[in-house]
Amino acid sequence: DYHSCLEAIELLEVLKLVGKVYYVGSLPVGLVIGEAINSDTFVIHFAKANSDYKGIYQCLFQVFATSVESQYK
């Protein structure tokens, strides 16, 4: 899904997507891209990470969910 994710990044604003890049120091190690599908629900379309970091995906999902939890159920 590389090309789909790249297209989402390029059209982030047009598609009204939200994305966050996560860093370890100055090194980007992961990203999450998604959107609100209604006033209650946010869906993650893409999560990409450097799997050399054990637990990186769990961390990305937890940190991202915490950042939007007050807005969605």
mmCIF file of N, CA and C in Angstrom, residues 1 8 13 28 31 35 38 40 47 49 69-70:
data_model
loop_
_atom_site.group_PDB
_atom_site.id
_atom_site.type_symbol
_atom_site.label_atom_id
_atom_site.label_comp_id
_atom_site.label_asym_id
_atom_site.label_seq_id
_atom_site.Cartn_x
_atom_site.Cartn_y
_atom_site.Cartn_z
ATOM 1 N N ASP A 1 0.807 -1.205 0.000
ATOM 2 C CA ASP A 1 0.000 0.000 0.000
ATOM 3 C C ASP A 1 0.853 1.273 0.000
ATOM 4 N N ALA A 8 -2.111 9.591 -0.016
ATOM 5 C CA ALA A 8 -2.768 10.177 1.154
ATOM 6 C C ALA A 8 -1.936 11.316 1.738
ATOM 7 N N GLU A 13 -4.545 17.479 2.981
ATOM 8 C CA GLU A 13 -5.498 18.571 3.207
ATOM 9 C C GLU A 13 -6.743 18.427 2.335
ATOM 10 N N PRO A 28 12.751 10.241 12.285
ATOM 11 C CA PRO A 28 11.348 9.843 12.155
ATOM 12 C C PRO A 28 11.246 8.313 12.172
ATOM 13 N N LEU A 31 4.507 6.903 11.395
ATOM 14 C CA LEU A 31 3.461 7.871 11.065
ATOM 15 C C LEU A 31 2.106 7.199 11.127
ATOM 16 N N GLU A 35 -8.846 9.803 9.571
ATOM 17 C CA GLU A 35 -9.850 10.854 9.441
ATOM 18 C C GLU A 35 -11.051 10.551 10.309
ATOM 19 N N ASN A 38 -17.333 10.499 11.332
ATOM 20 C CA ASN A 38 -18.514 11.189 11.844
ATOM 21 C C ASN A 38 -18.108 11.862 13.151
ATOM 22 N N ASP A 40 -18.465 10.953 16.128
ATOM 23 C CA ASP A 40 -18.090 10.017 17.187
ATOM 24 C C ASP A 40 -16.874 9.160 16.873
ATOM 25 N N ALA A 47 -0.753 3.245 9.124
ATOM 26 C CA ALA A 47 0.221 3.319 10.211
ATOM 27 C C ALA A 47 1.483 2.656 9.666
ATOM 28 N N ALA A 49 5.788 2.251 10.358
ATOM 29 C CA ALA A 49 6.816 2.457 11.378
ATOM 30 C C ALA A 49 8.056 1.636 11.065
ATOM 31 N N GLU A 69 -8.656 11.171 21.839
ATOM 32 C CA GLU A 69 -9.705 10.490 22.617
ATOM 33 C C GLU A 69 -10.787 11.417 23.150
ATOM 34 N N SER A 70 -10.470 12.652 23.438
ATOM 35 C CA SER A 70 -11.486 13.546 23.980
ATOM 36 C C SER A 70 -12.508 13.970 22.919
#
